[in-house]
Coordinates of C-alpha atoms in Angstrom, one line a residue:
Chain A
M275 CA 50.5 82.1 -10.9
I276 CA 51.5 82.7 -7.3
P277 CA 48.5 82.5 -4.9
G278 CA 47.9 85.9 -3.4
E279 CA 48.6 88.0 -6.5
R280 CA 44.9 88.2 -7.2
V281 CA 42.6 90.4 -5.2
I282 CA 38.8 90.3 -5.0
A283 CA 36.4 93.3 -4.7
V284 CA 32.7 93.0 -4.2
D285 CA 30.1 95.8 -4.1
G286 CA 26.9 94.3 -2.8
G287 CA 23.8 96.4 -2.4
G288 CA 20.1 96.7 -2.8
S289 CA 20.1 97.3 -6.5
G290 CA 22.6 94.6 -7.5
S291 CA 26.0 93.1 -6.7
R292 CA 29.2 93.5 -8.6
F293 CA 32.2 91.1 -8.3
L294 CA 35.7 91.8 -9.6
C295 CA 38.9 89.8 -9.5
D296 CA 42.1 91.6 -10.4
G297 CA 45.3 89.8 -11.1
P298 CA 48.4 89.9 -13.2
A299 CA 46.7 88.3 -16.1
G300 CA 43.8 90.8 -16.1
R301 CA 40.4 91.3 -14.6
V302 CA 37.2 89.5 -14.6
T303 CA 33.9 91.0 -13.4
V304 CA 30.5 89.4 -12.6
E305 CA 27.2 91.1 -12.0
L306 CA 24.4 89.5 -10.0
G307 CA 21.3 90.5 -8.1
P308 CA 20.8 92.4 -4.9
A309 CA 22.4 91.3 -1.6
N310 CA 21.5 92.8 1.7
V311 CA 22.9 90.8 4.6
Y312 CA 20.7 92.5 7.1
T313 CA 17.3 92.1 5.5
D314 CA 18.0 88.7 3.9
F315 CA 21.2 87.0 5.2
D316 CA 20.7 83.7 3.5
G317 CA 19.7 85.1 0.2
A318 CA 22.6 87.5 0.2
L319 CA 25.0 84.7 1.0
R320 CA 23.7 82.7 -1.9
V321 CA 24.4 85.7 -4.2
L322 CA 27.9 86.2 -2.7
R323 CA 28.9 82.5 -2.9
D324 CA 27.6 82.4 -6.5
G325 CA 29.5 85.5 -7.5
L326 CA 32.7 84.3 -5.9
G327 CA 32.3 80.9 -7.6
Q328 CA 31.9 82.5 -11.0
L329 CA 35.0 84.6 -10.5
A330 CA 37.0 81.5 -9.6
R331 CA 35.7 79.6 -12.7
D332 CA 36.3 82.6 -15.0
M333 CA 39.8 82.9 -13.6
G334 CA 40.4 79.2 -13.7
A335 CA 41.9 79.5 -10.2
D336 CA 41.2 78.8 -6.5
L337 CA 40.6 82.1 -4.9
T338 CA 40.3 80.8 -1.3
F339 CA 43.4 82.6 -0.2
A340 CA 43.0 85.8 -2.3
P341 CA 42.7 89.0 -0.3
A342 CA 39.2 90.3 -0.7
C343 CA 37.1 93.3 0.3
L344 CA 33.4 92.9 0.3
A345 CA 31.4 96.1 0.8
L346 CA 27.9 95.1 1.5
A347 CA 24.6 96.7 2.3
G348 CA 23.3 95.7 5.7
V349 CA 26.5 95.3 7.6
I350 CA 25.1 97.2 10.6
D351 CA 27.5 95.9 13.2
A352 CA 30.6 93.8 13.8
G353 CA 28.5 90.7 14.6
I354 CA 26.9 90.6 11.2
A355 CA 30.3 91.2 9.6
D356 CA 31.7 88.2 11.4
R357 CA 28.8 86.0 10.4
V358 CA 29.4 87.0 6.8
R359 CA 33.1 86.3 7.0
R360 CA 32.6 82.9 8.5
A361 CA 30.1 81.9 5.9
L362 CA 32.3 82.8 2.9
P363 CA 34.8 80.5 1.2
L364 CA 37.5 83.1 1.7
R365 CA 40.4 83.1 4.2
H366 CA 41.3 86.7 4.0
A367 CA 38.1 88.7 3.6
R368 CA 37.6 92.2 4.8
I369 CA 33.8 92.9 5.3
E370 CA 32.8 96.6 5.1
E371 CA 29.6 98.5 5.0
D372 CA 28.6 99.5 1.5
W373 CA 29.2 103.2 2.1
R374 CA 32.9 102.6 2.9
A375 CA 33.7 101.5 -0.6
A376 CA 31.6 104.2 -2.2
L377 CA 33.5 106.8 -0.2
E378 CA 36.9 105.2 -1.2
G379 CA 35.9 105.0 -4.8
A380 CA 34.4 108.5 -5.2
L381 CA 37.4 110.2 -3.7
D382 CA 40.0 107.7 -5.0
G383 CA 41.2 107.2 -1.4
R384 CA 41.6 110.9 -0.5
D385 CA 40.2 112.6 2.6
G386 CA 36.8 114.2 2.1
A387 CA 33.1 113.5 2.1
V388 CA 30.5 111.9 -0.1
V389 CA 26.7 112.1 0.0
G390 CA 25.0 109.1 -1.5
L391 CA 21.7 110.0 -3.2
G392 CA 19.8 107.1 -4.7
T393 CA 16.6 105.4 -3.6
G394 CA 18.0 105.9 -0.1
S395 CA 20.7 108.3 1.2
F396 CA 23.7 108.5 3.4
A397 CA 26.6 110.8 4.1
A398 CA 30.2 109.7 4.8
R399 CA 33.6 111.2 5.5
K400 CA 37.1 110.0 5.6
S401 CA 39.9 111.8 7.5
G402 CA 43.2 109.9 7.7
D403 CA 42.5 106.5 9.1
A404 CA 39.0 107.3 10.3
A405 CA 35.9 107.0 8.3
R406 CA 32.3 107.5 9.5
A407 CA 28.8 107.6 8.0
V408 CA 25.5 109.0 9.1
G409 CA 22.0 108.6 7.7
G410 CA 20.4 106.0 5.7
H411 CA 18.2 103.9 8.0
G412 CA 15.4 103.4 5.5
L413 CA 12.5 105.6 4.4
R414 CA 10.3 105.1 7.4
L415 CA 12.6 107.1 9.8
G416 CA 15.3 108.4 7.5
D417 CA 16.8 108.5 4.0
E418 CA 16.2 112.2 4.0
A419 CA 17.0 113.9 0.6
S420 CA 16.9 110.5 -1.1
G421 CA 14.8 109.7 -4.2
A422 CA 12.2 107.9 -2.1
W423 CA 12.0 110.8 0.3
L424 CA 11.6 113.3 -2.6
G425 CA 8.8 111.2 -4.1
R426 CA 6.9 110.6 -0.9
S427 CA 7.3 114.2 0.1
A428 CA 5.9 115.4 -3.2
L429 CA 2.9 113.2 -2.9
S430 CA 2.2 114.5 0.6
R431 CA 2.4 118.0 -0.8
A432 CA 0.0 117.1 -3.6
L433 CA -2.5 115.9 -0.9
H434 CA -2.1 119.2 0.9
A435 CA -2.6 121.1 -2.3
A436 CA -5.8 119.1 -3.1
E437 CA -7.3 119.9 0.3
G438 CA -6.2 123.6 0.5
L439 CA -3.5 123.2 3.1
A440 CA -0.9 124.4 0.5
D441 CA -0.9 126.2 -2.8
A442 CA -1.1 124.0 -5.9
S443 CA 1.8 124.0 -8.4
P444 CA 2.3 122.4 -11.8
L445 CA 4.0 119.4 -10.0
T446 CA 1.2 118.8 -7.5
D447 CA -1.4 119.2 -10.3
V448 CA 0.3 116.6 -12.5
L449 CA 0.7 114.2 -9.5
L450 CA -2.9 114.4 -8.6
D451 CA -4.1 114.1 -12.3
R452 CA -1.9 111.1 -13.0
H453 CA -2.8 109.2 -9.8
G454 CA -6.5 110.0 -9.9
G455 CA -6.8 112.5 -7.1
V456 CA -6.5 112.2 -3.4
A457 CA -7.9 108.6 -3.2
G458 CA -5.6 107.5 -6.0
I459 CA -2.5 108.9 -4.3
V460 CA -3.4 107.4 -1.0
G461 CA -3.9 104.0 -2.6
F462 CA -0.6 104.2 -4.5
A463 CA 1.3 105.2 -1.3
R464 CA -0.3 102.3 0.7
D465 CA 1.4 99.7 -1.4
A466 CA 4.5 101.6 -2.7
A467 CA 8.0 100.4 -2.0
P468 CA 10.7 103.0 -1.6
A469 CA 11.8 102.4 -5.2
D470 CA 8.2 103.3 -6.4
F471 CA 8.4 106.7 -4.6
A472 CA 12.0 107.2 -5.9
A473 CA 10.7 106.7 -9.5
L474 CA 9.1 110.2 -9.1
A475 CA 12.4 111.8 -8.2
P476 CA 13.7 112.7 -11.7
E477 CA 10.4 114.4 -12.5
I478 CA 10.7 116.4 -9.2
A479 CA 14.2 117.4 -10.0
A480 CA 13.2 118.6 -13.4
A481 CA 10.3 120.5 -11.9
A482 CA 12.7 122.3 -9.6
G483 CA 14.7 123.3 -12.6
G484 CA 11.5 124.9 -13.9
D485 CA 11.1 126.8 -10.6
D486 CA 8.1 124.8 -9.4
P487 CA 7.8 126.1 -5.8
H488 CA 7.1 122.7 -4.2
A489 CA 9.9 121.0 -6.0
V490 CA 12.3 123.8 -5.2
A491 CA 11.3 123.6 -1.5
L492 CA 12.0 119.9 -1.4
L493 CA 15.4 120.1 -3.1
R494 CA 16.4 122.9 -0.7
E495 CA 15.2 120.9 2.2
G496 CA 17.2 117.9 1.0
A497 CA 20.3 120.1 0.6
G498 CA 19.7 121.4 4.2
Y499 CA 19.7 117.9 5.5
M500 CA 23.0 117.2 3.7
R501 CA 24.4 120.3 5.3
R502 CA 23.4 119.0 8.8
A503 CA 24.8 115.5 8.0
L504 CA 28.1 116.9 6.8
S505 CA 28.3 119.1 9.9
A506 CA 27.8 116.1 12.1
L507 CA 30.7 114.5 10.3
R508 CA 32.8 117.6 10.8
W509 CA 33.3 118.0 7.1
A510 CA 35.0 121.4 6.2
P511 CA 34.6 123.2 2.9
S512 CA 38.3 122.9 2.3
E513 CA 37.8 119.1 1.8
P514 CA 36.4 117.6 -1.5
L515 CA 32.8 116.6 -1.5
S516 CA 31.2 114.2 -4.1
L517 CA 27.5 113.7 -4.6
I518 CA 27.1 110.1 -5.8
G519 CA 24.1 107.9 -6.8
G520 CA 21.5 108.5 -9.4
L521 CA 20.2 111.7 -7.9
G522 CA 23.6 113.3 -7.1
A523 CA 23.7 115.5 -10.2
A524 CA 20.1 116.6 -9.6
Y525 CA 21.1 118.3 -6.3
L526 CA 24.2 120.2 -7.7
D527 CA 22.2 123.3 -8.5
W528 CA 20.6 123.4 -5.0
L529 CA 23.7 123.1 -2.8
P530 CA 24.8 126.0 -0.5
Q531 CA 27.7 127.9 -2.1
D532 CA 30.5 126.3 0.0
M533 CA 29.3 122.8 -0.7
A534 CA 28.9 123.5 -4.4
A535 CA 32.4 125.0 -4.5
A536 CA 33.9 121.9 -2.8
H537 CA 32.2 119.5 -5.2
V538 CA 34.3 117.2 -7.3
P539 CA 32.8 114.6 -9.6
P540 CA 33.2 111.1 -8.2
A541 CA 36.5 109.6 -9.4
G542 CA 35.2 106.0 -9.4
T543 CA 32.5 103.6 -8.3
A544 CA 32.0 101.6 -5.1
L545 CA 33.6 98.6 -6.9
D546 CA 36.7 100.7 -7.6
G547 CA 36.6 101.6 -3.9
A548 CA 36.3 98.0 -2.8
L549 CA 39.3 97.2 -5.0
R550 CA 41.4 99.9 -3.4
L551 CA 40.4 98.6 0.0
A552 CA 41.3 95.0 -1.0
H553 CA 44.7 96.1 -2.2
E554 CA 45.2 98.0 1.1
F555 CA 44.2 94.9 3.0
R556 CA 46.6 92.8 1.0
G557 CA 49.4 95.2 1.8
Q558 CA 48.6 95.0 5.5
R559 CA 48.6 91.2 5.9
Chain B
M248 CA -44.4 98.6 18.6
I249 CA -44.8 100.5 15.4
P250 CA -42.1 99.7 12.9
G251 CA -40.0 102.9 12.3
E252 CA -40.0 104.1 15.8
R253 CA -36.6 102.5 16.3
V254 CA -33.4 104.0 14.9
I255 CA -30.0 102.4 14.5
A256 CA -26.6 104.1 14.9
V257 CA -23.2 102.5 14.0
D258 CA -19.7 103.8 14.6
G259 CA -17.4 101.5 12.7
G260 CA -13.7 102.2 12.8
G261 CA -10.2 100.9 13.0
S262 CA -10.2 100.3 16.7
G263 CA -13.7 98.7 17.1
S264 CA -17.3 99.0 16.1
R265 CA -20.2 100.2 18.3
F266 CA -23.9 99.5 17.4
L267 CA -26.9 101.1 19.0
C268 CA -30.6 100.7 18.6
D269 CA -32.8 103.4 20.2
G270 CA -36.5 102.9 20.6
P271 CA -39.4 103.8 22.8
A272 CA -38.8 100.8 25.0
G273 CA -35.1 101.8 25.5
R274 CA -31.7 101.3 24.0
V275 CA -29.4 98.4 23.4
T276 CA -25.8 98.5 22.4
V277 CA -23.4 96.0 21.0
E278 CA -19.6 96.3 20.7
L279 CA -17.6 94.3 18.1
G280 CA -14.2 94.4 16.4
P281 CA -12.8 96.8 13.8
A282 CA -14.5 97.4 10.5
N283 CA -12.8 99.3 7.7
V284 CA -14.7 99.0 4.5
Y285 CA -11.8 100.2 2.3
T286 CA -9.0 98.1 3.6
D287 CA -11.2 94.9 4.2
F288 CA -14.7 95.2 2.7
D289 CA -15.7 91.6 3.3
G290 CA -14.4 91.5 6.9
A291 CA -16.1 94.8 7.7
L292 CA -19.4 93.6 6.2
R293 CA -19.3 90.5 8.4
V294 CA -18.8 92.7 11.5
L295 CA -21.6 95.0 10.4
R296 CA -24.1 92.2 9.7
D297 CA -23.2 90.5 12.9
G298 CA -23.8 93.7 14.9
L299 CA -27.1 94.4 13.3
G300 CA -28.2 90.8 13.9
Q301 CA -27.3 91.1 17.5
L302 CA -29.3 94.4 17.9
A303 CA -32.3 92.7 16.3
R304 CA -32.1 89.7 18.6
D305 CA -31.6 91.9 21.7
M306 CA -34.6 94.1 20.7
G307 CA -36.6 91.0 19.7
A308 CA -37.6 92.9 16.5
D309 CA -37.1 93.0 12.8
L310 CA -35.0 96.1 12.1
T311 CA -35.0 95.9 8.3
F312 CA -37.1 99.1 8.0
A313 CA -35.5 101.0 10.9
P314 CA -33.8 104.2 9.8
A315 CA -30.0 103.8 10.3
C316 CA -26.9 105.9 10.2
L317 CA -23.7 103.9 9.8
A318 CA -20.5 106.1 10.1
L319 CA -17.7 103.9 8.9
A320 CA -14.0 104.1 8.4
G321 CA -13.0 103.7 4.8
V322 CA -16.0 105.3 3.1
I323 CA -13.7 107.1 0.7
D324 CA -16.2 107.8 -2.1
A325 CA -19.9 107.4 -3.1
G326 CA -19.2 104.1 -4.8
I327 CA -18.1 102.3 -1.7
A328 CA -21.0 103.8 0.3
D329 CA -23.3 102.3 -2.3
R330 CA -21.7 98.9 -2.1
V331 CA -22.0 98.9 1.7
R332 CA -25.7 100.0 1.5
R333 CA -26.6 97.3 -1.0
A334 CA -24.8 94.7 1.1
L335 CA -26.7 95.4 4.4
P336 CA -30.1 94.0 5.5
L337 CA -31.4 97.6 6.0
R338 CA -33.9 99.4 3.7
H339 CA -33.2 102.9 5.0
A340 CA -29.5 103.2 5.7
R341 CA -27.4 106.4 5.5
I342 CA -23.7 105.5 5.0
E343 CA -21.3 108.2 6.2
E344 CA -17.6 108.6 6.6
D345 CA -16.5 108.0 10.2
W346 CA -15.5 111.7 10.7
R347 CA -19.0 112.8 10.0
A348 CA -20.5 111.2 13.1
A349 CA -17.5 112.2 15.3
L350 CA -18.1 115.9 14.2
E351 CA -21.8 115.6 14.9
G352 CA -21.3 114.0 18.3
A353 CA -18.5 116.2 19.6
L354 CA -20.4 119.4 18.7
D355 CA -23.9 118.0 19.5
G356 CA -25.0 119.0 16.0
R357 CA -23.8 122.6 16.2
D358 CA -21.6 124.4 13.7
G359 CA -17.9 124.3 14.4
A360 CA -14.8 122.1 13.9
V361 CA -13.2 119.1 15.4
V362 CA -9.7 117.7 15.1
G363 CA -9.4 113.9 15.6
L364 CA -6.1 112.9 17.2
G365 CA -5.7 109.2 17.8
T366 CA -3.4 106.7 16.0
G367 CA -4.3 108.7 12.9
S368 CA -5.7 112.3 12.5
F369 CA -8.2 114.4 10.6
A370 CA -9.9 117.8 10.8
A371 CA -13.5 118.4 10.0
R372 CA -15.9 121.4 10.1
K373 CA -19.7 121.8 9.8
S374 CA -21.3 125.0 8.7
G375 CA -25.0 124.8 8.1
D376 CA -25.8 121.9 5.8
A377 CA -22.2 121.6 4.6
A378 CA -19.6 119.4 6.3
R379 CA -16.1 118.7 5.1
A380 CA -12.9 117.0 6.4
V381 CA -9.3 117.1 5.5
G382 CA -6.3 115.0 6.4
G383 CA -6.1 111.4 7.6
H384 CA -4.8 109.5 4.6
G385 CA -2.6 107.2 6.7
L386 CA 0.9 107.6 8.2
R387 CA 2.8 107.1 5.0
L388 CA 1.7 110.4 3.5
G389 CA -0.3 112.1 6.2
D390 CA -1.9 111.7 9.6
E391 CA 0.2 114.7 10.7
A392 CA -0.1 115.5 14.4
S393 CA -1.4 112.0 15.2
G394 CA -0.1 109.6 17.7
A395 CA 1.6 107.5 15.1
W396 CA 3.2 110.7 13.5
L397 CA 4.4 111.8 17.0
G398 CA 6.0 108.4 17.7
R399 CA 7.7 108.1 14.3
S400 CA 8.9 111.7 14.4
A401 CA 10.4 111.2 17.9
L402 CA 12.3 108.1 16.7
S403 CA 13.7 110.0 13.7
R404 CA 14.9 112.7 16.1
A405 CA 16.5 110.1 18.3
L406 CA 18.5 108.9 15.3
H407 CA 19.5 112.4 14.5
A408 CA 20.6 112.9 18.1
A409 CA 22.6 109.7 18.1
E410 CA 24.5 110.7 15.0
G411 CA 25.1 114.4 15.9
L412 CA 22.6 115.9 13.5
A413 CA 20.6 117.2 16.4
D414 CA 21.1 117.8 20.1
A415 CA 20.2 115.0 22.4
S416 CA 17.4 115.5 24.9
P417 CA 16.0 113.3 27.8
L418 CA 13.4 112.0 25.3
T419 CA 15.9 111.0 22.6
D420 CA 18.2 109.5 25.3
V421 CA 15.4 107.3 26.7
L422 CA 14.2 106.2 23.2
L423 CA 17.8 105.2 22.2
D424 CA 18.4 103.4 25.5
R425 CA 15.2 101.4 25.4
H426 CA 15.4 100.3 21.8
G427 CA 19.1 99.5 21.9
G428 CA 20.6 102.4 20.0
V429 CA 20.4 103.3 16.3
A430 CA 20.2 99.7 15.0
G431 CA 17.5 98.8 17.5
I432 CA 15.3 101.8 16.5
V433 CA 15.8 101.1 12.8
G434 CA 14.8 97.4 13.4
F435 CA 11.7 98.5 15.4
A436 CA 10.6 100.9 12.8
R437 CA 10.9 98.5 9.9
D438 CA 8.2 96.3 11.3
A439 CA 6.1 98.8 13.3
A440 CA 2.5 99.4 12.5
P441 CA 1.1 102.9 13.0
A442 CA -0.3 101.7 16.4
D443 CA 3.2 100.7 17.5
F444 CA 4.5 104.2 16.8
A445 CA 1.4 105.7 18.5
A446 CA 2.1 103.8 21.7
L447 CA 5.0 106.2 22.2
A448 CA 2.8 109.3 22.0
P449 CA 1.7 109.6 25.7
E450 CA 5.3 109.6 26.7
I451 CA 6.1 112.3 24.1
A452 CA 3.2 114.4 25.4
A453 CA 4.5 114.0 29.0
A454 CA 8.0 114.9 27.9
A455 CA 6.6 118.1 26.3
G456 CA 5.0 118.9 29.6
G457 CA 8.5 118.6 31.1
D458 CA 9.9 121.0 28.5
D459 CA 11.9 118.4 26.5
P460 CA 12.9 120.4 23.5
H461 CA 12.3 117.7 20.9
A462 CA 8.9 116.9 22.4
V463 CA 7.9 120.5 22.6
A464 CA 9.0 121.0 18.9
L465 CA 6.8 118.1 17.8
L466 CA 3.7 119.1 19.7
R467 CA 4.1 122.7 18.3
E468 CA 4.6 121.2 14.8
G469 CA 1.4 119.2 15.2
A470 CA -0.5 122.2 16.4
G471 CA 0.8 124.1 13.4
Y472 CA -0.6 121.4 11.1
M473 CA -4.0 121.7 12.8
R474 CA -3.9 125.4 12.2
R475 CA -3.3 124.8 8.5
A476 CA -6.0 122.2 8.3
L477 CA -8.5 124.4 10.1
S478 CA -7.6 127.3 7.8
A479 CA -8.2 125.1 4.7
L480 CA -11.7 124.3 6.2
R481 CA -12.3 128.1 6.8
W482 CA -12.8 127.6 10.5
A483 CA -13.1 130.9 12.3
P484 CA -12.1 131.4 16.0
S485 CA -15.7 132.5 16.7
E486 CA -16.8 128.9 16.1
P487 CA -16.4 126.1 18.7
L488 CA -13.4 123.7 18.3
S489 CA -13.2 120.3 19.9
L490 CA -10.1 118.1 20.0
I491 CA -11.2 114.5 20.1
G492 CA -9.5 111.1 20.3
G493 CA -7.0 109.8 22.7
L494 CA -4.4 112.5 22.1
G495 CA -6.8 115.5 22.1
A496 CA -6.2 116.5 25.7
A497 CA -2.4 116.2 25.2
Y498 CA -2.4 119.0 22.6
L499 CA -4.5 121.5 24.6
D500 CA -1.5 123.1 26.2
W501 CA 0.2 123.6 22.8
L502 CA -2.6 125.2 20.8
P503 CA -2.3 128.8 19.5
Q504 CA -4.3 131.2 21.7
D505 CA -7.3 131.6 19.4
M506 CA -7.6 127.9 19.0
A507 CA -7.3 127.3 22.8
A508 CA -9.9 130.0 23.5
A509 CA -12.4 128.4 21.1
H510 CA -11.9 124.9 22.5
V511 CA -15.0 123.1 24.0
P512 CA -14.8 119.6 25.4
P513 CA -16.6 117.2 23.1
A514 CA -20.3 116.9 23.9
G515 CA -20.5 113.3 22.9
T516 CA -19.0 110.4 21.0
A517 CA -19.2 109.4 17.4
L518 CA -21.9 106.9 18.3
D519 CA -23.9 109.8 19.7
G520 CA -23.3 111.6 16.5
A521 CA -24.4 108.7 14.4
L522 CA -27.6 108.5 16.4
R523 CA -28.2 112.2 15.8
L524 CA -27.7 111.7 12.1
A525 CA -30.0 108.6 12.1
H526 CA -32.8 110.7 13.8
E527 CA -32.2 113.5 11.2
F528 CA -32.4 110.9 8.4
R529 CA -35.6 109.5 9.9
G530 CA -37.2 113.0 9.9
Q531 CA -36.2 113.5 6.3
R532 CA -37.8 110.4 4.9

């Protein structure tokens, strides 16, 4: 085979990393653990080198010169992108933030916007050559509308209900019962990771479907945040909008009418998006 | 001296512990480090035994039989109060939650309500023999209106301002500048303890005095939370209300009119309150 005919795509994030090599003779994929280059640079690089090494072995080829797009969680600035690029055994690597590939994959390269709704959250929009994202930032200050945010907010409301600062609802009753009241919820929250809060999100979405007032208020608040984020990105209702991530579908019933009307199911995954970006990068070289 | 004429008061909390022994020949006081019996039982007990030992040495007396009231952070249920009581070298110890002594001290034993506004927050009310508190619970799910909540909320607003989800203000500008933009704020928040967020609160209160729209919105939101907490406690505007803690004074300008009209400066400290409760306990034996 001629070197350069193969391209590499990587989707590296907090929940796992997916590697793909696409060439004339077919594709190989590899799945490994999480890789966040901001919170654990060395650990993430081990995962990335390991994944690239497995692709090369599976392909039976040297991939050093293959054009690659790596879309990675934690690429918060150009400096960290450079550090990643220098640390990889690739000569033609494009390092992107993870949202960039998710946007590209969901809209299959078209202009429009996505809102990512998993344990965390972000909103992103592409218009011609420009792409921009807002949000994310983690649960302490951000990740509004995300699964972790929904779970934490519902537990706060359960405390308010237990102490008479808010009305009780079936959702707050069940949260208090299951955790053993106020002290149990406080103890759970003290040690909970964002994923632990997010584990409550499907139940909250189901409660909203059953008209639980606290759950409905939270999903409406989350949708309101998305509206503000999309406004900041200058998204217009004439453009397609995809909700992606595990909680995307849960929010569909709670979107304002113009956002619901613009919604299109995601065309592909972040790995598909990274592959598009890798082919684009190959064409530009 | 006749055993039993002396009483002991202890105010043990997250920022330090104060010990007082009051007797016919005068008072002695001791100050030691923090003691939270929920988050660090053994460490808190070391502080408490140490303080009681120092009081006994300073008094030159055996205090085993002296009536005592210990008002302690982290007394979340009767079980932990019992554990503390059994672990102390005191035969007549009343173990209370820390808010109980703060309420007693601020209102000098009268009926009424207090809102505690330091790094964390709580609201409490006494009516006859009944006293009850709501709130607190830590920054993850609660502590609304507190210093930590103000600081964290202002940083979230600064992120929104930087990304176009909210208007900028002098406060959001200065927070972004000082921390080095969005990435700097996110990095700060990832490792910040509640006290680190609370360190921003005086600046936020000052900005509210200068009509900064974000700061004003936060202090109004905090005051709104206090209103809900006091309603849950069935506080009536005919009763006195004290705002206590480092941020109490900062909120005075932002209270609804009925709450402002009911405000009385705190009559005394939590240690004064614990001493009142110890004398009451002595009378009941």
